[in-house]
Tab-separated table of C-alpha atoms in Angstrom:
chain	number	residue	atom	x	y	z
A	2	MET	CA	115.901	85.314	116.125
A	3	THR	CA	116.243	84.343	112.337
A	4	VAL	CA	118.135	86.706	110.144
A	5	THR	CA	118.013	86.331	106.756
A	6	GLU	CA	120.710	88.554	104.487
A	7	ARG	CA	118.853	88.343	101.273
A	8	LYS	CA	120.711	89.712	98.681
A	9	PRO	CA	119.669	91.043	95.627
A	10	GLY	CA	118.377	88.067	92.862
A	11	SER	CA	118.169	85.391	95.928
A	12	GLU	CA	115.078	83.905	96.900
A	13	TYR	CA	112.366	84.736	99.676
A	14	SER	CA	112.414	82.640	102.712
A	15	ASP	CA	109.998	80.301	103.921
A	16	ASP	CA	109.058	82.305	106.766
A	17	TYR	CA	108.808	85.246	104.804
A	18	ALA	CA	106.659	83.546	102.075
A	19	GLY	CA	104.428	82.515	105.230
A	20	VAL	CA	103.488	86.205	106.143
A	21	TYR	CA	103.549	87.544	102.967
A	22	ASP	CA	100.018	88.204	101.959
A	23	ALA	CA	99.088	88.931	105.267
A	24	VAL	CA	101.134	91.841	105.914
A	25	GLN	CA	100.824	93.409	102.175
A	26	TYR	CA	96.857	92.972	102.781
A	27	ALA	CA	97.569	95.019	106.302
A	28	ARG	CA	100.087	97.358	104.626
A	29	GLY	CA	96.996	98.468	102.153
A	30	ARG	CA	98.267	96.920	98.892
A	31	GLY	CA	94.966	96.380	97.077
A	32	ARG	CA	96.189	93.533	94.655
A	33	ALA	CA	92.776	93.097	92.914
A	34	SER	CA	93.046	97.055	92.011
A	35	GLU	CA	96.725	96.759	91.188
A	36	ALA	CA	95.683	93.999	88.465
A	37	ASP	CA	92.532	96.433	87.044
A	38	LEU	CA	95.635	99.021	86.991
A	39	ILE	CA	97.732	96.965	84.930
A	40	ALA	CA	94.828	95.679	82.807
A	41	GLU	CA	94.169	99.093	82.057
A	42	ALA	CA	97.431	99.920	81.009
A	43	VAL	CA	97.767	96.896	78.761
A	44	ARG	CA	94.456	97.296	76.881
A	45	GLU	CA	95.283	101.251	76.590
A	46	ARG	CA	98.481	99.892	74.732
A	47	ARG	CA	97.078	96.418	72.857
A	48	PRO	CA	93.279	96.212	73.251
A	49	GLY	CA	93.112	92.781	72.120
A	50	ALA	CA	95.740	91.920	74.557
A	51	SER	CA	94.985	88.277	75.784
A	52	SER	CA	97.979	86.638	77.264
A	53	VAL	CA	100.186	88.137	80.208
A	54	LEU	CA	103.327	87.071	82.007
A	55	ASP	CA	103.745	88.258	85.378
A	56	VAL	CA	107.532	87.965	86.165
A	57	ALA	CA	108.287	87.533	89.940
A	58	CYS	CA	104.970	86.559	90.699
A	59	GLY	CA	105.306	85.777	94.392
A	60	THR	CA	102.207	84.114	96.038
A	61	GLY	CA	100.356	84.591	92.668
A	62	THR	CA	98.009	87.783	93.721
A	63	HIS	CA	98.413	89.704	91.039
A	64	MET	CA	98.050	86.862	88.967
A	65	LEU	CA	94.631	85.976	90.409
A	66	GLY	CA	93.134	89.465	89.549
A	67	LEU	CA	94.951	89.221	86.143
A	68	ARG	CA	92.654	86.213	85.218
A	69	GLU	CA	89.512	88.173	85.620
A	70	HIS	CA	90.950	90.193	82.404
A	71	PHE	CA	92.900	87.672	80.465
A	72	ASP	CA	92.170	84.313	78.972
A	73	ASP	CA	96.149	83.330	79.662
A	74	VAL	CA	98.008	84.370	82.801
A	75	GLU	CA	101.274	82.706	83.526
A	76	GLY	CA	103.977	83.365	86.233
A	77	LEU	CA	107.456	83.105	87.105
A	78	GLU	CA	108.973	83.147	90.607
A	79	LEU	CA	112.528	82.271	91.762
A	80	SER	CA	111.621	81.529	95.411
A	81	GLU	CA	110.097	77.937	95.841
A	82	PRO	CA	108.445	78.845	98.924
A	83	MET	CA	106.653	81.894	97.237
A	84	ARG	CA	105.868	79.705	94.132
A	85	ARG	CA	104.113	76.934	96.127
A	86	ARG	CA	101.662	79.643	97.545
A	87	ALA	CA	101.053	80.567	94.020
A	88	LEU	CA	100.202	77.436	92.458
A	89	ASP	CA	97.931	76.791	95.092
A	90	LYS	CA	96.028	80.281	94.756
A	91	VAL	CA	95.969	80.236	90.863
A	92	LEU	CA	94.537	76.611	90.026
A	93	GLY	CA	94.794	75.908	86.525
A	94	SER	CA	97.437	78.285	85.881
A	95	VAL	CA	101.265	78.008	84.905
A	96	VAL	CA	103.703	78.980	87.334
A	97	HIS	CA	107.180	78.407	85.879
A	98	ARG	CA	110.411	78.263	88.578
A	99	GLY	CA	112.995	80.972	87.241
A	100	ASP	CA	114.700	83.994	87.476
A	101	MET	CA	114.294	87.023	85.948
A	102	ARG	CA	117.821	87.421	84.925
A	103	ASP	CA	118.081	84.142	83.090
A	104	PHE	CA	114.733	82.627	81.831
A	105	ARG	CA	113.383	81.176	78.645
A	106	LEU	CA	109.781	80.021	78.463
A	107	GLY	CA	109.791	79.071	74.419
A	108	ARG	CA	106.818	81.262	73.747
A	109	THR	CA	105.966	84.984	73.819
A	110	TYR	CA	102.825	86.678	75.618
A	111	ASP	CA	100.718	90.047	74.734
A	112	ALA	CA	101.984	91.726	78.172
A	113	VAL	CA	104.781	91.108	80.550
A	114	THR	CA	104.571	92.748	83.906
A	115	CYS	CA	107.172	92.750	87.332
A	116	MET	CA	105.041	94.577	90.274
A	117	CYS	CA	106.301	95.246	93.615
A	118	PHE	CA	109.584	97.166	92.682
A	119	VAL	CA	111.060	93.842	91.928
A	120	ILE	CA	112.900	95.347	89.445
A	121	GLY	CA	115.072	97.154	92.073
A	122	TYR	CA	116.904	93.998	93.164
A	123	THR	CA	118.877	94.274	90.262
A	124	ARG	CA	122.393	94.988	91.027
A	125	SER	CA	123.498	97.226	88.369
A	126	ALA	CA	122.700	98.747	85.212
A	127	ASP	CA	124.224	95.841	83.494
A	128	GLU	CA	121.745	93.731	84.998
A	129	LEU	CA	118.826	95.522	84.825
A	130	ASP	CA	119.632	95.700	80.730
A	131	GLN	CA	119.896	91.635	81.252
A	132	VAL	CA	116.322	91.391	82.717
A	133	LEU	CA	114.615	93.700	80.473
A	134	SER	CA	116.190	91.887	77.392
A	135	ASN	CA	114.476	88.603	78.975
A	136	MET	CA	111.065	90.267	79.051
A	137	VAL	CA	111.241	91.470	75.318
A	138	ALA	CA	112.395	88.089	74.265
A	139	HIS	CA	108.760	86.739	75.787
A	140	LEU	CA	106.816	89.677	74.374
A	141	ALA	CA	104.731	89.509	70.767
A	142	PRO	CA	105.745	92.471	68.642
A	143	GLY	CA	103.968	95.588	69.796
A	144	GLY	CA	103.383	93.647	73.232
A	145	VAL	CA	102.958	95.591	76.357
A	146	VAL	CA	105.593	96.018	79.506
A	147	VAL	CA	104.408	97.306	82.781
A	148	ILE	CA	107.069	97.556	85.434
A	149	GLU	CA	106.361	98.903	89.183
A	150	PRO	CA	110.223	100.741	89.928
A	151	TRP	CA	111.761	101.112	93.386
A	152	TRP	CA	111.749	104.651	94.585
A	153	PHE	CA	114.090	106.870	91.670
A	154	ARG	CA	117.342	108.025	93.397
A	155	GLU	CA	116.649	111.740	93.347
A	156	ASN	CA	113.560	110.743	95.851
A	157	ALA	CA	114.439	108.091	97.811
A	158	VAL	CA	114.552	108.888	101.692
A	159	ASP	CA	117.096	108.114	104.154
A	160	HIS	CA	116.478	106.370	107.468
A	161	HIS	CA	113.213	105.786	106.715
A	162	VAL	CA	110.932	103.990	108.988
A	163	ALA	CA	107.904	102.027	108.873
A	164	GLY	CA	105.595	99.819	110.865
A	165	ASP	CA	102.288	97.831	110.509
A	166	VAL	CA	100.280	95.087	112.183
A	167	CYS	CA	98.021	92.515	110.936
A	168	ARG	CA	95.448	90.599	113.486
A	169	GLU	CA	93.806	87.456	111.920
A	170	ALA	CA	91.495	85.065	113.766
A	171	ASP	CA	94.470	82.905	115.294
A	172	ARG	CA	97.716	85.000	114.563
A	173	VAL	CA	98.864	88.656	114.896
A	174	ILE	CA	101.989	89.690	112.899
A	175	SER	CA	103.866	92.977	113.285
A	176	ARG	CA	106.506	94.350	110.456
A	177	LEU	CA	108.891	96.905	111.424
A	178	SER	CA	111.193	98.013	108.609
A	179	LEU	CA	114.225	100.966	108.782
A	180	SER	CA	115.601	101.839	105.511
A	181	ARG	CA	119.185	103.697	104.661
A	182	ARG	CA	120.791	104.955	101.733
A	183	VAL	CA	123.941	103.680	101.255
A	184	GLY	CA	125.589	105.124	98.000
A	185	ASP	CA	123.281	104.180	95.237
A	186	ARG	CA	121.253	101.671	97.308
A	187	THR	CA	118.369	101.650	99.673
A	188	GLU	CA	119.509	99.036	102.581
A	189	MET	CA	116.602	97.873	104.504
A	190	ASP	CA	116.371	95.785	107.426
A	191	VAL	CA	112.687	94.245	108.215
A	192	ARG	CA	111.782	92.675	111.349
A	193	PHE	CA	108.676	90.474	111.735
A	194	THR	CA	107.313	88.902	114.947
A	195	ILE	CA	104.695	86.296	114.669
A	196	ALA	CA	102.445	85.586	117.843
A	197	ASP	CA	99.988	82.336	117.263
A	198	HIS	CA	98.907	79.435	119.411
A	199	GLY	CA	102.129	77.757	119.157
A	200	GLY	CA	104.003	80.849	120.811
A	201	ILE	CA	105.815	83.988	119.939
A	202	ARG	CA	108.929	84.007	117.419
A	203	GLU	CA	110.548	86.648	114.920
A	204	PHE	CA	112.945	86.630	112.263
A	205	THR	CA	114.569	89.627	110.260
A	206	GLU	CA	115.460	89.817	106.615
A	207	HIS	CA	118.093	92.237	105.250
A	208	GLU	CA	117.033	93.840	101.794
A	209	SER	CA	119.314	95.874	99.487
A	210	LEU	CA	117.795	97.540	96.236
A	211	ARG	CA	119.277	99.363	93.855
A	212	LEU	CA	118.348	103.543	93.300
A	213	TYR	CA	118.460	104.246	89.443
A	214	THR	CA	117.337	107.774	88.621
A	215	ARG	CA	114.691	108.252	86.412
A	216	ASP	CA	116.423	108.644	83.447
A	217	GLU	CA	118.410	105.739	83.662
A	218	TYR	CA	115.118	103.657	83.891
A	219	GLU	CA	114.257	105.324	80.758
A	220	ALA	CA	117.633	104.752	79.085
A	221	ALA	CA	117.646	101.235	79.806
A	222	PHE	CA	113.939	100.658	78.193
A	223	ASP	CA	115.381	102.620	75.119
A	224	ARG	CA	117.923	99.882	74.675
A	225	ALA	CA	115.907	96.976	75.212
A	226	GLY	CA	113.642	98.364	72.496
A	227	LEU	CA	110.897	99.509	74.544
A	228	ALA	CA	108.925	102.813	74.150
A	229	MET	CA	107.739	103.538	77.719
A	230	ARG	CA	106.153	106.092	79.508
A	231	TYR	CA	106.004	106.771	83.607
A	232	LEU	CA	103.074	106.815	85.028
A	233	PRO	CA	103.168	108.652	88.458
A	234	GLY	CA	101.341	107.837	91.229
A	235	GLU	CA	99.666	104.590	91.498
A	236	PRO	CA	99.622	101.671	92.849
A	237	ASN	CA	102.403	102.998	95.701
A	238	GLY	CA	103.684	106.389	95.227
A	239	ARG	CA	106.406	104.868	93.332
A	240	GLY	CA	104.449	105.144	89.832
A	241	LEU	CA	104.558	102.661	87.003
A	242	PHE	CA	106.397	102.498	83.523
A	243	ALA	CA	103.954	101.267	80.783
A	244	GLY	CA	104.807	101.099	76.997
A	245	VAL	CA	105.563	98.712	74.037
A	246	ARG	CA	108.142	96.482	72.472
A	247	ARG	CA	109.255	98.818	69.009
A	248	GLU	CA	108.375	97.038	65.898
A	249	GLU	CA	111.893	97.503	64.616
A	250	ARG	CA	113.632	95.898	67.268
């Protein structure tokens, strides 16, 4: 069995990229509806928005949905296996190779998004500030940021277990996870088993996510020059932060 110790800010493995879309669909993540939710948050704050950068875009599913709403959609992805799948999915769109902690694309956008709680992979408040500063640097004045956080420290659950099964025509994938609170982090082991015509194999990924309080997020947004509002609930119980770049920055 393969065990991938994936530290914050490191790349998703090729194994994980190969099952990512199927597993997310099985877990009920409606990417088309999530793109609609992002678009609504952006349009409320910037009705004429036409360009969007999806930071840590993964396999590009959100990008695909966002192209239904915006003329110019680009992505940024650190993991080359994920980025390759995004390029195949969103033909004609640019998917930059880059780390959310340190990217320079030479342009600005009407909106910048970061979904799937990727912001939780930051290792400290300083690193969170760095990521937000990079996002703001790529925003037009008055541009919109939409971020899906990881669980807040005040409501994170210890020893949470979950399991899902995805059945396809020629493949079955199971996903089991155990999440533990260790100080200000969630340490999560995720085991995948794949059965197909080639046999049965499994691999495990270890993920580490920072538990910020809501106040810590909001203070970081303020330091970055963002006027943000928390929208509880959708898309996955963690809610969204959405807001605009302040003109005086």
